Short mmCIF file of C-alpha atoms and ligand atoms in Angstrom, two decimals:
data_model
loop_
_atom_site.label_atom_id
_atom_site.label_comp_id
_atom_site.label_asym_id
_atom_site.label_seq_id
_atom_site.Cartn_x
_atom_site.Cartn_y
_atom_site.Cartn_z
CA MET A 668 31.03 -82.15 4.06
CA GLY A 669 28.82 -80.71 1.30
CA TRP A 670 28.11 -77.28 0.71
CA GLU A 671 24.58 -77.83 2.31
CA GLU A 672 26.04 -78.60 5.53
CA VAL A 673 28.28 -75.61 5.72
CA ASP A 674 26.04 -73.43 7.75
CA GLU A 675 26.26 -76.05 10.89
CA GLY A 676 29.70 -74.97 11.51
CA TRP A 677 30.10 -71.46 9.97
CA GLY A 678 26.36 -70.31 10.90
CA ALA A 679 26.55 -71.80 14.74
CA ARG A 680 27.82 -68.37 15.89
CA ALA A 681 27.32 -66.16 13.13
CA ARG A 682 26.93 -62.93 15.12
CA ASP A 683 30.31 -63.58 16.98
CA TRP A 684 31.96 -63.93 13.42
CA ALA A 685 30.54 -60.86 12.03
CA TYR A 686 30.86 -58.62 14.96
CA LEU A 687 34.03 -60.03 16.84
CA PHE A 688 35.95 -61.38 14.10
CA GLU A 689 35.35 -60.41 10.69
CA THR A 690 35.66 -56.54 11.59
CA GLY A 691 39.20 -57.03 12.43
CA TRP A 692 40.05 -57.96 8.71
CA TRP A 693 38.93 -54.67 7.27
CA PRO A 694 42.52 -53.86 6.02
CA GLU A 695 42.53 -56.76 3.89
CA PHE A 696 39.25 -55.83 2.27
CA ASP A 697 40.00 -52.39 2.00
CA GLU A 698 43.41 -52.97 0.12
CA VAL A 699 42.18 -55.60 -2.34
CA LEU A 700 38.75 -53.54 -3.20
CA ARG A 701 40.90 -50.54 -3.97
CA VAL A 702 43.90 -52.57 -5.93
CA ALA A 703 41.06 -54.49 -8.16
CA GLY A 704 39.42 -51.08 -8.92
CA VAL A 705 36.19 -51.55 -7.22
CA GLY A 706 34.46 -47.97 -7.38
CA GLU A 707 31.56 -45.90 -8.50
CA GLY A 708 29.50 -48.17 -10.81
CA THR A 709 31.63 -51.34 -10.59
CA ARG A 710 29.51 -54.57 -10.84
CA HIS A 711 30.98 -56.46 -7.93
CA LEU A 712 30.52 -59.94 -6.76
CA ASP A 713 32.11 -61.39 -3.59
CA VAL A 714 32.11 -65.21 -3.43
CA CYS A 715 32.02 -66.79 0.00
CA CYS A 716 31.07 -63.39 1.14
CA GLY A 717 30.17 -64.65 4.84
CA SER A 718 28.59 -62.03 6.84
CA GLY A 719 29.21 -59.48 4.14
CA LEU A 720 31.76 -56.79 5.56
CA ALA A 721 33.50 -56.72 2.21
CA VAL A 722 30.18 -56.39 0.26
CA GLN A 723 29.35 -53.47 2.51
CA MET A 724 32.61 -51.84 1.92
CA ALA A 725 32.06 -52.29 -1.87
CA ASP A 726 28.78 -50.73 -1.51
CA ARG A 727 30.39 -47.72 0.35
CA ARG A 728 32.73 -47.40 -2.59
CA GLY A 729 29.74 -46.90 -4.93
CA ALA A 730 29.63 -50.51 -6.53
CA THR A 731 26.58 -52.38 -7.41
CA VAL A 732 27.13 -55.22 -4.83
CA HIS A 733 26.31 -58.95 -4.89
CA GLY A 734 27.51 -61.82 -2.51
CA LEU A 735 27.20 -65.42 -2.15
CA ASP A 736 27.76 -67.87 0.59
CA ALA A 737 26.65 -71.26 1.90
CA SER A 738 25.70 -70.10 5.48
CA ASP A 739 22.22 -68.73 5.71
CA ARG A 740 23.00 -67.45 9.17
CA LEU A 741 25.94 -65.29 8.08
CA LEU A 742 23.98 -64.29 5.17
CA ALA A 743 21.34 -62.88 7.50
CA VAL A 744 23.76 -60.37 8.76
CA ALA A 745 25.18 -59.54 5.19
CA ARG A 746 21.59 -58.87 4.32
CA ALA A 747 21.04 -56.77 7.13
CA ARG A 748 24.24 -54.61 6.50
CA THR A 749 23.51 -54.05 2.86
CA PRO A 750 19.94 -54.46 2.23
CA ASP A 751 20.11 -53.11 -1.50
CA GLY A 752 22.74 -56.02 -2.30
CA ASP A 753 22.04 -59.08 -4.34
CA ILE A 754 22.95 -61.62 -1.80
CA ARG A 755 22.36 -65.22 -2.63
CA HIS A 756 22.77 -68.50 -0.61
CA GLY A 757 24.41 -71.08 -2.90
CA ASP A 758 27.68 -73.14 -3.85
CA MET A 759 30.93 -71.35 -4.95
CA HIS A 760 31.41 -74.08 -7.46
CA ALA A 761 27.99 -73.39 -9.16
CA LEU A 762 27.34 -69.32 -9.42
CA PRO A 763 23.80 -68.59 -10.12
CA TRP A 764 24.27 -65.34 -12.20
CA ASP A 765 24.64 -65.12 -15.94
CA ASP A 766 27.88 -65.44 -17.70
CA GLY A 767 29.73 -61.99 -17.83
CA SER A 768 27.67 -60.19 -15.38
CA PHE A 769 30.53 -58.65 -13.35
CA ASP A 770 33.46 -56.36 -13.51
CA VAL A 771 35.23 -57.86 -10.61
CA VAL A 772 34.88 -60.80 -8.67
CA SER A 773 36.58 -61.28 -5.24
CA SER A 774 36.91 -63.91 -2.78
CA PHE A 775 38.49 -63.35 0.70
CA ARG A 776 39.99 -66.42 2.04
CA GLY A 777 36.89 -68.37 0.66
CA ILE A 778 38.39 -70.28 -2.22
CA TRP A 779 41.06 -72.79 -1.26
CA GLY A 780 43.45 -75.35 -3.04
CA THR A 781 40.78 -77.93 -3.69
CA ASN A 782 38.41 -75.58 -5.22
CA ASP A 783 39.45 -75.28 -9.04
CA GLN A 784 35.88 -75.28 -9.97
CA ALA A 785 35.01 -72.17 -8.01
CA VAL A 786 37.85 -70.41 -10.07
CA VAL A 787 36.22 -71.65 -13.23
CA GLU A 788 33.06 -70.33 -12.25
CA ALA A 789 34.31 -66.78 -11.10
CA ALA A 790 36.18 -66.59 -14.41
CA ARG A 791 32.64 -67.18 -16.00
CA MET A 792 31.11 -64.51 -14.35
CA LEU A 793 33.58 -61.96 -15.47
CA ARG A 794 33.16 -59.81 -18.54
CA PRO A 795 36.09 -59.82 -20.92
CA GLY A 796 38.70 -57.55 -19.34
CA GLY A 797 37.17 -58.08 -15.83
CA ALA A 798 39.40 -58.82 -12.68
CA PHE A 799 39.35 -61.81 -10.26
CA ALA A 800 40.91 -60.99 -6.72
CA VAL A 801 41.45 -63.79 -4.44
CA THR A 802 43.18 -63.85 -1.02
CA PHE A 803 44.91 -66.79 1.15
CA PHE A 804 47.47 -67.30 3.62
CA PRO A 805 51.10 -67.77 2.75
CA VAL A 806 52.99 -70.95 3.05
CA ASP A 807 55.09 -71.22 6.20
CA ASP A 808 53.56 -68.00 7.42
CA PRO A 809 56.09 -66.07 9.55
CA ALA A 810 52.99 -63.87 11.05
CA PRO A 811 51.97 -64.55 14.78
CA TRP A 812 48.41 -65.08 13.31
CA ASP A 813 49.86 -68.61 11.98
CA GLN A 814 49.81 -69.74 15.53
CA TRP A 815 45.95 -69.58 15.43
CA TRP A 816 45.94 -72.70 13.05
CA SER A 817 47.97 -74.61 15.31
CA SER A 818 46.11 -73.73 18.37
CA ILE A 819 42.52 -74.94 16.85
CA THR A 820 44.04 -77.68 14.79
CA CYS A 821 41.97 -80.69 15.17
CA LEU A 822 43.78 -84.10 16.20
CA SER A 823 42.63 -86.42 13.53
CA ASP A 824 44.84 -87.02 10.39
CA HIS A 825 41.91 -86.76 8.15
CA GLU A 826 41.45 -83.22 9.46
CA LEU A 827 45.25 -82.25 9.21
CA ALA A 828 45.06 -83.74 5.53
CA VAL A 829 41.96 -81.64 4.76
CA GLY A 830 43.79 -78.48 6.10
CA ALA A 831 46.77 -79.21 4.09
CA ALA A 832 44.84 -79.67 0.81
CA LEU A 833 43.14 -76.25 1.45
CA GLY A 834 46.42 -74.49 1.99
CA SER A 835 47.93 -75.81 -0.99
CA ILE A 836 46.33 -72.74 -2.72
CA ALA A 837 49.58 -70.74 -1.43
CA ASP A 838 51.97 -73.34 -2.79
CA GLU A 839 54.49 -72.16 -5.46
CA GLY A 840 52.33 -71.66 -9.03
CA ARG A 841 49.08 -73.36 -7.50
CA ILE A 842 46.80 -70.25 -7.63
CA GLU A 843 48.31 -69.14 -10.70
CA GLU A 844 47.68 -72.70 -12.17
CA MET A 845 44.30 -72.68 -11.04
CA CYS A 846 43.47 -69.21 -12.78
CA GLU A 847 45.35 -70.30 -16.02
CA ALA A 848 43.10 -73.47 -16.21
CA ALA A 849 39.96 -71.16 -15.94
CA GLY A 850 41.28 -68.95 -18.73
CA LEU A 851 42.34 -66.08 -16.65
CA GLU A 852 45.75 -64.44 -16.77
CA PRO A 853 47.28 -64.21 -13.30
CA GLY A 854 49.08 -60.97 -12.07
CA GLY A 855 52.05 -61.28 -9.48
CA ARG A 856 51.34 -62.12 -5.84
CA ARG A 857 51.21 -59.29 -3.33
CA SER A 858 51.27 -59.17 0.48
CA ILE A 859 49.09 -57.39 3.11
CA HIS A 860 50.38 -57.01 6.69
CA PHE A 861 48.07 -55.61 9.43
CA GLU A 862 47.05 -56.43 13.15
CA VAL A 863 43.99 -57.92 14.20
CA GLU A 864 43.14 -56.21 17.29
CA VAL A 865 41.03 -57.43 20.49
CA PRO A 866 40.68 -55.75 23.90
CA ASP A 867 41.22 -59.00 25.99
CA LEU A 868 41.98 -62.59 25.74
CA GLU A 869 38.59 -64.09 26.64
CA ASP A 870 37.22 -61.68 23.69
CA PHE A 871 39.65 -63.33 21.38
CA VAL A 872 38.71 -66.78 22.61
CA ARG A 873 35.06 -66.17 22.06
CA ALA A 874 35.78 -64.65 18.52
CA SER A 875 37.89 -67.78 17.76
CA LEU A 876 35.18 -70.18 18.50
CA SER A 877 33.00 -68.62 15.83
CA ALA A 878 35.13 -70.10 12.80
CA GLY A 879 33.94 -73.06 10.90
CA PRO A 880 37.47 -74.90 11.72
CA THR A 881 37.05 -74.10 15.15
CA TRP A 882 33.70 -75.70 15.20
CA LYS A 883 35.31 -78.96 13.73
CA ALA A 884 38.10 -78.96 16.45
CA ILE A 885 35.50 -78.54 19.05
CA GLU A 886 33.75 -81.50 17.77
CA GLU A 887 36.89 -83.67 18.02
CA ARG A 888 38.53 -82.20 21.12
CA GLY A 889 35.78 -80.61 23.11
CA GLN A 890 35.32 -76.61 23.55
CA ASP A 891 37.50 -76.63 26.86
CA ASP A 892 40.43 -78.17 25.32
CA VAL A 893 40.37 -75.91 22.24
CA GLU A 894 39.72 -72.79 24.44
CA GLU A 895 42.74 -73.86 26.62
CA SER A 896 45.11 -74.03 23.61
CA LEU A 897 43.81 -70.48 22.53
CA ARG A 898 44.61 -69.19 26.07
CA ARG A 899 48.01 -70.76 26.32
CA ASP A 900 49.14 -69.87 22.90
CA PHE A 901 48.04 -66.25 22.87
CA THR A 902 48.89 -65.14 26.41
CA PRO A 903 52.36 -64.26 25.54
CA LEU A 904 50.85 -61.62 22.88
CA TRP A 905 48.93 -60.11 25.57
CA ASP A 906 50.01 -56.37 26.55
CA GLU A 907 48.20 -54.48 29.27
CA LYS A 908 48.47 -51.26 27.63
CA VAL A 909 47.16 -52.30 24.18
CA GLY A 910 45.57 -55.72 24.65
CA LEU A 911 45.93 -58.16 22.00
CA ARG A 912 47.29 -56.97 18.47
CA ILE A 913 48.01 -60.11 16.50
CA GLY A 914 50.06 -59.67 13.32
CA VAL A 915 48.39 -61.11 10.20
CA ALA A 916 50.05 -61.64 6.76
CA VAL A 917 47.62 -62.43 3.79
CA GLU A 918 48.49 -63.02 0.28
CA TYR A 919 46.52 -61.99 -2.80
CA LEU A 920 46.45 -62.17 -6.50
CA ILE A 921 44.55 -60.48 -9.28
CA ALA A 922 43.94 -62.32 -12.44
CA THR A 923 42.49 -60.72 -15.61
CA LYS A 924 40.12 -62.16 -18.00
CA PRO A 925 41.59 -61.62 -21.56
CA ALA A 926 39.54 -58.69 -23.40
C1 SAM B 42 37.08 -68.22 6.06
S1 SAM B 42 35.66 -67.66 5.79
C2 SAM B 42 35.79 -66.17 4.89
C3 SAM B 42 34.18 -65.57 4.81
C4 SAM B 42 34.45 -64.06 4.50
N1 SAM B 42 35.09 -63.72 3.04
C5 SAM B 42 35.30 -63.06 5.11
O1 SAM B 42 36.41 -62.82 4.93
O2 SAM B 42 34.91 -63.00 6.44
C6 SAM B 42 34.90 -68.97 4.39
C7 SAM B 42 33.41 -68.61 4.05
O3 SAM B 42 33.23 -69.81 3.18
C8 SAM B 42 31.70 -69.97 3.07
N2 SAM B 42 31.68 -71.38 2.18
C9 SAM B 42 32.34 -72.55 2.64
N3 SAM B 42 32.15 -73.50 1.75
C10 SAM B 42 31.38 -72.78 0.69
C11 SAM B 42 30.69 -73.09 -0.69
N4 SAM B 42 30.95 -74.39 -1.06
N5 SAM B 42 30.06 -72.26 -1.18
C12 SAM B 42 29.70 -70.98 -0.79
N6 SAM B 42 30.43 -70.74 0.51
C13 SAM B 42 31.04 -71.52 1.21
C14 SAM B 42 31.49 -70.06 4.44
O4 SAM B 42 30.32 -70.07 5.11
C15 SAM B 42 32.34 -68.95 5.12
O5 SAM B 42 31.66 -67.79 5.15
#
């Protein structure tokens, strides 16, 4: 699938993604923006910004904010959330700003193991001494969230192979190698643990249907089958007093452009 077709899947349920799904990931955005030093006056770019919660949070920290994504329908929400941001439609592999424009470039689960060129582009965007922050899911993730991938996994060998290639960003040394090839100096990996909170199972199913990979699974298996998997796999986590609280683990790394 080329980047021009990304909106077919990611944009199909853009408001559900923005309001039911993305909001649950604020602890990840909060920690990474803070550790990467995004604050008053920082020139910040978020690559694969989706519906733009991270852009909005950077804006609230006082940064001058920019975002890029391939899904027009997600970007409509991002622009509504941060009207003063410079938020553009495009491909992460060919970024439309001048070299050295930013102090910090981030990407939250948007750059994967097959996107070496996107890291090269992120590095090109940074001023000397600037920081690139990237998040991804750990290998053999022990957090309950990992079940989500199995629940929505497509049946075809092709889709399984695509998923494995994307997830390879977390393999030992892989993101470090991608950063070094782009001329960046990678720091150590760090982990964030938090809970995605959803009031009931049906809200969770609806939220899950909005993600791009779920759209692919629905194409292959049909919506009823995907919904059934989600209900079956997540019912054990349901608690009458607190609803669904699903533990998530995310890894991230900050790489620096040599001064
Ligand atoms: C897992 S979502 C993450 C979105 C956002 N960072 C967040 O945390 O909610 C992946 C995002 O990558 C975008 N995307 C996929 N391929 C892209 C490409 N080639 N160029 C730019 N954006 C792309 C999708 O539209 C989607 O918004």
